[in-house]
């Protein structure tokens, strides 16, 4: 055992394990790792305390590279888990739902309820099928005019905000300054999801509040109570409409106002399992999951995509020149800087991977971020390039995609738990961005308001946290 490993093991097994994770690491130039020592054979070592450090959050990729190259299955005794970092290994585990299952998901259950994330096999498929059809294909196509309308309504509101000289949106002569997350990206995905679920428009703002509270409730004990309360409020609200929808189903309408299919709430209300209707708790959990899973993720995708494109003007010009390139920009953004880092799995049986024995029931962290930057799959992975020839840009498949040197990114996972919202979030980000572009003349980043890197001049790296604030400026005339 290496000296760092035994040191960490001693610390982790001491009664003061929290103390063990507190260590200050220097902030390094982007792409360079702190030297954490070497084993006798020259193998670079990784001190797991780096994983909790500000340095790692802003500059994660050199550390993931150490893991991929030297410790592809890393037994982290400090956090009591195994980190799996190579694309091929992660894909294999995701496909094997029985050998690497999702139970339990930790604190999410308390806030979101009993969701399909915790299920496997037949029961998991049944739950997914209940609503999955509404988020794809023709049902989704039929929603696009509504998505466009929502985007336009949100942008229409900017004029009033600018008149009030809001801190987040103001005019200065011929230019407008605005902060994109507050003025658009935070709320847009939640509004879209509410619409598809079939909630009345008046409820959308309330949903945004429930969503925020539930999400912060997942973040830790201080906000957990607020998250559970928000979920209870959501459940009370849903209970009120369940009976009504069972009697009077409501429909999604196409752009001409013709009913296309029953909305998701109505479907869930009418569903019987073994002769019994789904309980209100089951319906609420499904709804909480869809609202919860579709918000921050799509918000992050929109924010990261705009930031990356505006910082690569030639690629931004390419999407201006040809709207089809938005699809490429969306997928390359999710490969380069996804809004979700990875997923936990628990192995059902003892396994051995890359010489590391993992006892049954261990927590194995599948690092999608690292898979997306695995140079065994993607050339120069740290480069943002919407025209790369090794990324698959086509329709995402649950079976994943790997053909003629092109692989899908891992941001939506693969296998049985592949994100069912992948298609709708794609449409939200692309349709919403096309409308944003049509309503802003010569948009650019107001870098003076953006956080800076350690040199005090260049923009702070995106790291593993999606861009929180994006200050834009555009010409009004
Ligand atoms: C860019 C946006 C999004 C990203 C990056 C993303 C990512 C993911 C990932 C990685 C998973 C797999 C979890 C696992 O393997 O354990 C997942 C699952 C899920 N996502 Fe998304 N998601 C996005 C948008 C959405 C949207 C818009 C919705 C809903 C409308 C949604 C609903 C769900 C649900 C319900 C699951 C659970 C699926 C299951 O366990 O079978 N997601 N998502």
Coordinates of C-alpha atoms and ligand atoms in Angstrom, one line a residue:
X1 CA 0.0 0.0 0.0
X2 CA 1.3 3.5 -0.9
X3 CA 2.2 6.0 1.8
X4 CA -0.7 8.3 0.8
X5 CA -3.2 5.4 0.8
X6 CA -2.1 4.2 4.3
X7 CA -2.1 7.8 5.6
X8 CA -5.7 8.3 4.3
X9 CA -6.8 5.0 5.6
X10 CA -5.5 5.9 9.1
X11 CA -7.3 9.2 9.0
X12 CA -10.5 7.8 7.7
X13 CA -10.6 5.1 10.3
X14 CA -9.9 7.6 13.0
X15 CA -12.9 9.0 14.9
X16 CA -12.4 12.4 13.4
X17 CA -13.1 11.4 9.8
X18 CA -14.5 14.8 8.9
X19 CA -11.2 16.4 9.7
X20 CA -9.5 14.0 7.3
X21 CA -11.3 15.6 4.3
X22 CA -10.2 19.1 5.2
X23 CA -6.9 19.9 3.5
X24 CA -5.9 22.9 1.5
X25 CA -4.6 22.3 -1.9
X26 CA -3.1 25.1 -4.1
X27 CA -5.1 26.3 -7.0
X28 CA -3.3 25.2 -10.1
X29 CA -3.3 26.6 -13.7
X30 CA -6.2 24.9 -15.5
X31 CA -5.3 21.4 -16.8
X32 CA -2.4 20.9 -14.3
X33 CA -2.6 18.7 -11.3
X34 CA -1.2 19.2 -7.8
X35 CA 1.7 16.8 -7.2
X36 CA 0.3 14.3 -4.6
X37 CA 3.3 12.0 -4.6
X38 CA 4.3 8.9 -6.5
X39 CA 4.4 5.2 -5.7
X40 CA 7.8 3.4 -5.8
X41 CA 7.2 2.4 -9.4
X42 CA 6.5 6.0 -10.4
X43 CA 2.7 5.7 -10.5
X44 CA 1.1 9.1 -9.6
X45 CA -0.9 8.9 -6.4
X46 CA -4.2 10.6 -5.7
X47 CA -5.1 12.0 -2.3
X48 CA -8.9 11.6 -2.1
X49 CA -9.1 14.8 0.0
X50 CA -8.5 16.6 -3.3
X51 CA -12.1 15.5 -4.3
X52 CA -13.6 17.8 -1.7
X53 CA -11.3 20.8 -2.5
X54 CA -12.1 24.0 -4.4
X55 CA -9.2 23.2 -6.6
X56 CA -10.9 20.0 -7.8
X57 CA -14.3 21.7 -8.4
X58 CA -12.7 24.3 -10.7
X59 CA -10.0 22.1 -12.3
X60 CA -11.2 18.5 -12.2
X61 CA -9.9 17.0 -15.5
X62 CA -6.2 16.5 -14.7
X63 CA -7.3 14.5 -11.6
X64 CA -9.7 12.4 -13.6
X65 CA -6.9 11.7 -16.0
X66 CA -4.7 10.4 -13.1
X67 CA -7.6 8.2 -12.1
X68 CA -8.3 6.9 -15.6
X69 CA -4.7 6.3 -16.5
X70 CA -3.4 4.8 -13.2
X71 CA -6.4 3.9 -11.0
X72 CA -9.3 3.2 -13.3
X73 CA -11.2 1.7 -10.3
X74 CA -10.1 3.7 -7.4
X75 CA -10.8 2.5 -3.9
X76 CA -11.4 5.7 -2.0
X77 CA -11.3 4.8 1.7
X78 CA -12.0 8.3 2.8
X79 CA -15.4 8.6 1.1
X80 CA -16.0 4.8 1.3
X81 CA -16.6 4.2 -2.3
X82 CA -15.0 3.1 -5.6
X83 CA -14.6 5.6 -8.4
X84 CA -15.0 4.2 -11.9
X85 CA -13.6 6.6 -14.5
X86 CA -13.2 5.0 -17.9
X87 CA -15.9 5.2 -20.6
X88 CA -15.9 1.5 -21.4
X89 CA -16.1 0.3 -17.8
X90 CA -18.9 2.8 -17.0
X91 CA -20.9 1.8 -20.1
X92 CA -20.6 -1.9 -19.1
X93 CA -21.8 -1.3 -15.6
X94 CA -24.7 0.9 -16.7
X95 CA -25.9 -1.9 -19.1
X96 CA -25.8 -4.5 -16.3
X97 CA -28.7 -3.3 -14.3
X98 CA -28.8 -6.4 -12.2
X99 CA -25.1 -6.5 -11.4
X100 CA -24.8 -2.8 -10.7
X101 CA -28.1 -1.5 -9.4
X102 CA -29.3 1.9 -8.4
X103 CA -30.5 1.1 -4.9
X104 CA -30.4 3.1 -2.6
X105 CA -30.0 6.7 -3.9
X106 CA -29.4 8.2 -0.5
X107 CA -31.2 11.4 0.6
X108 CA -33.2 11.9 -2.6
X109 CA -35.8 9.4 -1.4
X110 CA -36.8 11.6 1.6
X111 CA -37.5 14.6 -0.7
X112 CA -38.5 13.1 -4.0
X113 CA -40.3 10.0 -2.6
X114 CA -40.1 6.5 -3.9
X115 CA -39.1 7.1 -7.5
X116 CA -38.1 4.9 -10.4
X117 CA -34.5 5.9 -9.9
X118 CA -34.4 3.4 -7.1
X119 CA -36.0 0.6 -9.1
X120 CA -34.7 -2.1 -11.4
X121 CA -36.1 -4.7 -13.8
X122 CA -39.8 -5.1 -14.6
X123 CA -41.1 -2.6 -12.1
X124 CA -38.7 0.0 -13.3
X125 CA -39.7 -0.5 -17.0
X126 CA -43.4 -0.3 -16.1
X127 CA -42.9 3.0 -14.3
X128 CA -40.9 4.5 -17.1
X129 CA -43.4 3.4 -19.7
X130 CA -46.2 5.3 -17.8
X131 CA -45.0 8.6 -19.0
X132 CA -41.9 8.0 -21.2
X133 CA -44.0 8.1 -24.4
X134 CA -45.0 11.7 -23.8
X135 CA -41.4 12.9 -23.8
X136 CA -40.5 11.6 -27.2
X137 CA -41.5 11.3 -30.9
X138 CA -44.8 12.7 -32.1
X139 CA -46.0 13.8 -28.6
X140 CA -42.8 15.8 -28.2
X141 CA -43.1 17.3 -31.7
X142 CA -46.6 18.4 -30.9
X143 CA -45.3 20.3 -27.9
X144 CA -42.7 22.4 -29.8
X145 CA -45.1 25.3 -30.6
X146 CA -45.9 25.5 -26.8
X147 CA -42.1 25.5 -26.0
X148 CA -41.6 28.3 -28.5
X149 CA -44.5 30.3 -27.0
X150 CA -43.1 29.9 -23.5
X151 CA -39.7 31.1 -24.6
X152 CA -41.1 34.1 -26.4
X153 CA -43.3 35.0 -23.4
X154 CA -40.3 34.9 -21.1
X155 CA -38.3 37.1 -23.4
X156 CA -41.2 39.5 -23.9
X157 CA -41.0 40.2 -20.1
X158 CA -37.4 41.6 -20.5
X159 CA -38.7 44.9 -21.8
X160 CA -40.7 45.6 -18.6
X161 CA -37.8 44.4 -16.4
X162 CA -35.4 46.8 -18.3
X163 CA -37.9 49.7 -17.9
X164 CA -37.8 49.1 -14.1
X165 CA -34.0 49.1 -14.4
X166 CA -33.8 45.7 -12.7
X167 CA -30.3 44.7 -11.5
X168 CA -30.7 41.7 -13.8
X169 CA -31.8 43.4 -16.9
X170 CA -31.2 47.0 -17.8
X171 CA -30.7 49.2 -20.9
X172 CA -27.8 51.5 -21.4
X173 CA -28.3 53.6 -24.5
X174 CA -28.4 51.2 -27.5
X175 CA -27.4 48.1 -25.5
X176 CA -29.1 45.8 -23.1
X177 CA -27.4 44.0 -20.2
X178 CA -28.9 40.9 -18.7
X179 CA -28.2 37.9 -16.6
X180 CA -29.3 34.9 -18.6
X181 CA -30.0 32.4 -15.8
X182 CA -32.3 34.7 -13.8
X183 CA -34.0 36.1 -16.9
X184 CA -34.5 32.8 -18.7
X185 CA -32.6 29.6 -18.1
X186 CA -33.6 28.9 -14.4
X187 CA -37.3 28.9 -15.0
X188 CA -37.8 28.0 -18.7
X189 CA -37.2 24.2 -18.2
X190 CA -39.6 24.0 -15.3
X191 CA -42.3 25.8 -17.2
X192 CA -41.8 23.4 -20.2
X193 CA -42.1 20.4 -17.9
X194 CA -45.2 21.7 -16.2
X195 CA -46.8 22.2 -19.6
X196 CA -46.1 18.7 -20.7
X197 CA -47.2 17.2 -17.5
X198 CA -50.5 19.1 -17.9
X199 CA -50.4 21.4 -15.0
X200 CA -52.5 24.6 -15.3
X201 CA -50.5 27.7 -16.3
X202 CA -51.3 29.5 -13.0
X203 CA -49.5 26.7 -11.1
X204 CA -46.2 27.2 -13.0
X205 CA -44.7 29.8 -10.7
X206 CA -45.7 27.8 -7.6
X207 CA -43.9 24.8 -9.2
X208 CA -40.8 26.8 -9.6
X209 CA -40.8 27.4 -5.9
X210 CA -41.5 23.7 -5.1
X211 CA -38.8 22.7 -7.5
X212 CA -36.2 25.1 -5.9
X213 CA -37.0 23.9 -2.4
X214 CA -36.9 20.2 -3.3
X215 CA -33.6 20.7 -5.1
X216 CA -32.0 22.5 -2.2
X217 CA -33.5 19.8 0.1
X218 CA -31.3 17.3 -1.7
X219 CA -28.2 19.3 -0.9
X220 CA -27.9 18.7 2.8
X221 CA -29.4 18.6 6.3
X222 CA -29.8 22.4 6.6
X223 CA -32.3 22.6 3.7
X224 CA -33.7 19.1 3.9
X225 CA -36.7 20.2 6.0
X226 CA -37.6 22.8 3.5
X227 CA -37.3 20.2 0.7
X228 CA -39.6 17.7 2.5
X229 CA -42.1 20.5 3.2
X230 CA -42.2 21.5 -0.4
X231 CA -42.7 18.0 -1.4
X232 CA -45.6 17.7 1.0
X233 CA -47.2 20.9 -0.5
X234 CA -46.7 19.5 -4.0
X235 CA -48.4 16.2 -2.8
X236 CA -51.4 18.2 -1.3
X237 CA -51.7 20.1 -4.6
X238 CA -51.5 16.9 -6.7
X239 CA -54.0 15.1 -4.4
X240 CA -56.5 17.9 -5.2
X241 CA -56.4 17.2 -8.9
X242 CA -56.1 13.5 -9.0
X243 CA -59.8 12.7 -8.4
X244 CA -60.8 15.4 -10.8
X245 CA -58.6 14.1 -13.6
X246 CA -59.8 10.5 -13.1
X247 CA -63.3 11.9 -13.8
X248 CA -62.4 14.5 -16.4
X249 CA -59.2 13.6 -18.3
X250 CA -57.3 16.5 -19.8
X251 CA -55.5 16.5 -23.1
X252 CA -52.4 17.9 -24.7
X253 CA -53.3 20.0 -27.7
X254 CA -51.5 20.6 -31.0
X255 CA -50.9 24.0 -32.4
X256 CA -54.4 24.0 -34.0
X257 CA -55.9 23.3 -30.6
X258 CA -56.8 19.6 -31.4
X259 CA -56.3 17.1 -28.6
X260 CA -53.2 14.9 -29.3
X261 CA -53.1 12.6 -26.3
X262 CA -53.9 12.6 -22.6
X263 CA -51.4 14.6 -20.6
X264 CA -49.1 12.8 -18.2
X265 CA -51.0 13.5 -15.0
X266 CA -54.2 12.2 -16.5
X267 CA -52.3 9.1 -17.7
X268 CA -50.9 8.5 -14.2
X269 CA -54.3 9.1 -12.6
X270 CA -55.9 6.5 -14.8
X271 CA -53.2 3.8 -14.4
X272 CA -54.1 0.7 -12.5
X273 CA -51.6 -1.8 -11.3
X274 CA -52.9 -5.2 -10.2
X275 CA -56.4 -3.7 -10.2
X276 CA -55.6 -0.7 -8.0
X277 CA -55.0 2.9 -9.1
X278 CA -51.6 4.3 -8.4
X279 CA -51.6 6.0 -5.1
X280 CA -51.4 9.8 -4.8
X281 CA -47.9 9.2 -3.3
X282 CA -46.8 7.2 -6.3
X283 CA -48.1 9.8 -8.7
X284 CA -46.5 12.7 -6.7
X285 CA -43.2 10.9 -6.7
X286 CA -43.2 10.5 -10.4
X287 CA -44.1 14.1 -10.9
X288 CA -41.5 15.2 -8.3
X289 CA -38.9 13.2 -10.2
X290 CA -39.8 14.5 -13.6
X291 CA -39.8 18.1 -12.3
X292 CA -36.7 17.6 -10.3
X293 CA -34.7 15.8 -13.0
X294 CA -35.6 18.2 -15.7
X295 CA -34.8 21.5 -14.1
X296 CA -31.2 22.1 -13.1
X297 CA -29.9 19.7 -15.8
X298 CA -31.4 21.5 -18.7
X299 CA -30.7 24.9 -17.1
X300 CA -27.0 23.9 -16.9
X301 CA -27.0 22.7 -20.5
X302 CA -28.4 26.0 -21.8
X303 CA -26.0 28.1 -19.7
X304 CA -22.9 26.0 -20.5
X305 CA -23.8 25.9 -24.2
X306 CA -24.2 29.7 -24.5
X307 CA -21.0 30.3 -22.5
X308 CA -19.0 27.9 -24.6
X309 CA -20.3 29.1 -27.9
X310 CA -19.8 32.8 -27.1
X311 CA -16.3 32.0 -26.0
X312 CA -15.6 30.3 -29.3
X313 CA -16.9 32.9 -31.8
X314 CA -16.1 30.9 -34.9
X315 CA -18.4 28.1 -33.6
X316 CA -21.0 30.7 -32.6
X317 CA -20.9 32.0 -36.2
X318 CA -21.4 28.4 -37.4
X319 CA -24.7 28.1 -35.4
X320 CA -25.8 31.6 -36.6
X321 CA -25.1 30.5 -40.2
X322 CA -26.8 27.2 -40.0
X323 CA -29.5 26.5 -37.3
X324 CA -28.9 22.7 -37.8
X325 CA -25.6 23.2 -35.9
X326 CA -27.4 23.8 -32.6
X327 CA -27.9 20.1 -32.3
X328 CA -24.2 19.5 -32.6
X329 CA -23.5 22.4 -30.1
X330 CA -26.0 20.8 -27.6
X331 CA -24.3 17.4 -27.7
X332 CA -20.8 18.7 -27.7
X333 CA -21.7 20.9 -24.7
X334 CA -22.9 17.9 -22.8
X335 CA -19.8 16.0 -23.7
X336 CA -17.4 18.8 -22.8
X337 CA -19.3 20.2 -19.7
X338 CA -22.3 18.2 -18.7
X339 CA -24.6 19.4 -16.1
X340 CA -24.6 16.0 -14.3
X341 CA -21.3 14.5 -13.0
X342 CA -22.2 10.8 -12.7
X343 CA -24.3 8.2 -11.0
X344 CA -24.0 5.9 -8.0
X345 CA -24.4 2.2 -8.4
X346 CA -24.2 -0.7 -6.0
X347 CA -22.7 -4.0 -7.1
X348 CA -24.9 -7.0 -6.3
X349 CA -22.0 -9.5 -6.4
X350 CA -18.3 -9.4 -5.6
X351 CA -16.5 -8.1 -8.6
X352 CA -12.9 -7.6 -9.7
X353 CA -12.1 -4.8 -12.1
X354 CA -8.6 -3.8 -13.2
X355 CA -7.3 -5.9 -10.3
X356 CA -9.3 -4.1 -7.7
X357 CA -11.6 -6.4 -5.7
X358 CA -15.0 -4.7 -5.0
X359 CA -17.1 -6.5 -2.3
X360 CA -20.8 -7.0 -3.0
X361 CA -22.9 -4.0 -1.9
X362 CA -20.2 -1.4 -2.3
X363 CA -20.9 2.1 -3.5
X364 CA -19.4 2.5 -6.9
X365 CA -19.4 6.0 -8.3
X366 CA -19.7 6.1 -12.1
X367 CA -18.0 9.3 -13.2
X368 CA -19.8 10.4 -16.4
X369 CA -17.7 13.6 -16.5
X370 CA -14.6 11.5 -16.7
X371 CA -16.1 9.1 -19.4
X372 CA -16.8 12.2 -21.5
X373 CA -13.2 13.2 -21.3
X374 CA -11.7 9.7 -21.8
X375 CA -9.0 10.2 -24.4
X376 CA -9.4 6.5 -25.3
X377 CA -12.7 7.7 -26.9
X378 CA -12.6 11.4 -27.6
X379 CA -9.5 13.1 -29.1
X380 CA -8.2 16.2 -27.2
X381 CA -11.2 15.9 -24.9
X382 CA -10.7 19.2 -23.2
X383 CA -11.2 21.0 -26.5
X384 CA -14.7 22.3 -27.3
X385 CA -15.4 21.5 -30.9
X386 CA -18.9 21.2 -32.3
X387 CA -17.5 19.6 -35.4
X388 CA -15.5 16.8 -33.8
X389 CA -15.5 13.6 -35.8
X390 CA -15.5 11.2 -32.8
X391 CA -18.8 12.2 -31.2
X392 CA -22.1 10.7 -32.2
X393 CA -24.7 13.5 -32.8
X394 CA -27.7 11.4 -33.9
X395 CA -30.8 10.2 -32.1
X396 CA -29.8 9.0 -28.7
X397 CA -30.4 5.3 -28.1
X398 CA -30.8 3.4 -24.9
X399 CA -28.4 0.9 -26.3
X400 CA -25.8 3.7 -26.5
X401 CA -24.0 4.3 -29.8
X402 CA -20.6 3.4 -31.0
X403 CA -20.0 3.1 -34.7
X404 CA -17.1 4.0 -37.0
X405 CA -15.2 5.7 -34.3
X406 CA -18.1 7.8 -33.0
X407 CA -19.5 7.4 -29.5
X408 CA -22.4 9.0 -27.7
X409 CA -21.5 11.3 -24.8
X410 CA -22.4 9.9 -21.4
X411 CA -24.3 12.9 -20.1
X412 CA -27.7 11.1 -20.3
X413 CA -26.3 7.8 -19.2
X414 CA -26.9 4.6 -21.2
X415 CA -28.8 1.4 -20.7
X416 CA -32.1 0.9 -18.8
X417 CA -31.9 4.2 -16.9
X418 CA -31.0 6.4 -19.9
X419 CA -32.5 9.7 -19.3
X420 CA -36.1 9.7 -20.6
X421 CA -35.9 13.5 -20.7
X422 CA -33.0 13.5 -23.1
X423 CA -35.1 14.3 -26.2
X424 CA -37.3 17.0 -24.5
X425 CA -34.3 18.7 -22.9
X426 CA -32.6 18.7 -26.3
X427 CA -35.6 20.4 -27.8
X428 CA -35.9 22.9 -25.0
X429 CA -32.2 23.9 -25.3
X430 CA -32.2 24.1 -29.1
X431 CA -35.7 25.6 -29.6
X432 CA -35.2 28.0 -26.7
X433 CA -31.7 29.0 -28.0
X434 CA -32.9 29.6 -31.5
X435 CA -35.5 32.0 -30.1
X436 CA -33.0 33.7 -27.8
X437 CA -30.7 34.2 -30.8
X438 CA -33.5 35.7 -32.9
X439 CA -34.4 38.2 -30.2
X440 CA -30.8 39.4 -29.3
X441 CA -28.7 41.3 -31.8
X442 CA -25.0 40.6 -31.6
X443 CA -25.0 38.9 -28.2
X444 CA -21.7 38.8 -26.3
X445 CA -20.5 38.0 -22.8
X446 CA -20.0 41.0 -20.5
X447 CA -16.7 39.5 -19.2
X448 CA -16.2 42.3 -16.7
X449 CA -19.1 40.8 -14.7
X450 CA -17.9 37.2 -14.9
X451 CA -15.8 35.4 -12.3
X452 CA -12.1 35.4 -12.9
X453 CA -9.4 32.7 -12.8
X454 CA -6.4 32.7 -10.4
X455 CA -4.5 35.0 -12.7
X456 CA -7.2 37.6 -12.0
X457 CA -7.7 38.1 -15.8
X458 CA -8.9 35.1 -17.7
X459 CA -12.4 33.7 -17.2
X460 CA -12.8 31.2 -14.3
X461 CA -12.8 27.6 -15.6
X462 CA -16.2 25.9 -15.9
X463 CA -15.1 23.0 -13.8
X464 CA -17.7 20.5 -12.6
X465 CA -20.4 23.1 -11.7
X466 CA -22.5 24.5 -14.4
X467 CA -22.2 28.2 -15.1
X468 CA -24.4 29.9 -12.4
X469 CA -24.5 33.4 -13.9
X470 CA -24.0 34.5 -17.5
X471 CA -23.9 38.2 -18.0
X472 CA -24.8 39.1 -21.6
X473 CA -24.9 42.3 -23.6
X474 CA -26.6 42.9 -26.9
X475 CA -27.5 45.7 -29.3
X476 CA -31.1 46.9 -29.1
X477 CA -31.4 48.2 -32.6
Ligands
LIG1 C1 -29.5 18.2 -20.2 C2 -30.5 17.7 -19.5 C3 -30.5 16.4 -18.7 C4 -29.4 15.6 -18.3 C5 -27.9 15.9 -18.5 C6 -30.0 14.5 -17.7 C7 -29.2 13.4 -17.2 C8 -29.7 12.2 -16.7 C9 -29.0 11.0 -16.4 C10 -27.5 10.9 -16.5 C11 -29.9 10.1 -15.9 C12 -29.5 8.7 -15.6 C13 -29.6 8.4 -14.1 C14 -29.0 7.0 -13.8 O1 -28.4 6.3 -14.6 O2 -29.1 6.6 -12.6 C15 -31.2 10.7 -16.0 C16 -32.3 10.1 -15.6 C17 -33.6 10.6 -15.6 N1 -33.9 11.9 -16.1 FE1 -32.6 13.2 -17.0 N2 -31.3 14.6 -17.7 C18 -31.7 15.8 -18.3 C19 -33.0 16.2 -18.5 C20 -34.1 15.6 -18.1 C21 -35.4 16.1 -18.3 C22 -35.8 17.4 -19.1 C23 -36.3 15.2 -17.7 C24 -37.8 15.3 -17.6 C25 -38.6 15.9 -18.4 C26 -35.5 14.2 -17.1 C27 -36.0 13.1 -16.4 C28 -35.2 12.1 -16.0 C29 -35.8 10.9 -15.2 C30 -37.3 10.7 -14.9 C31 -34.7 10.0 -15.0 C32 -34.8 8.7 -14.3 C33 -34.8 7.6 -15.4 C34 -34.7 6.2 -14.8 O3 -34.3 6.0 -13.7 O4 -35.2 5.3 -15.6 N3 -34.2 14.4 -17.4 N4 -31.1 12.0 -16.5

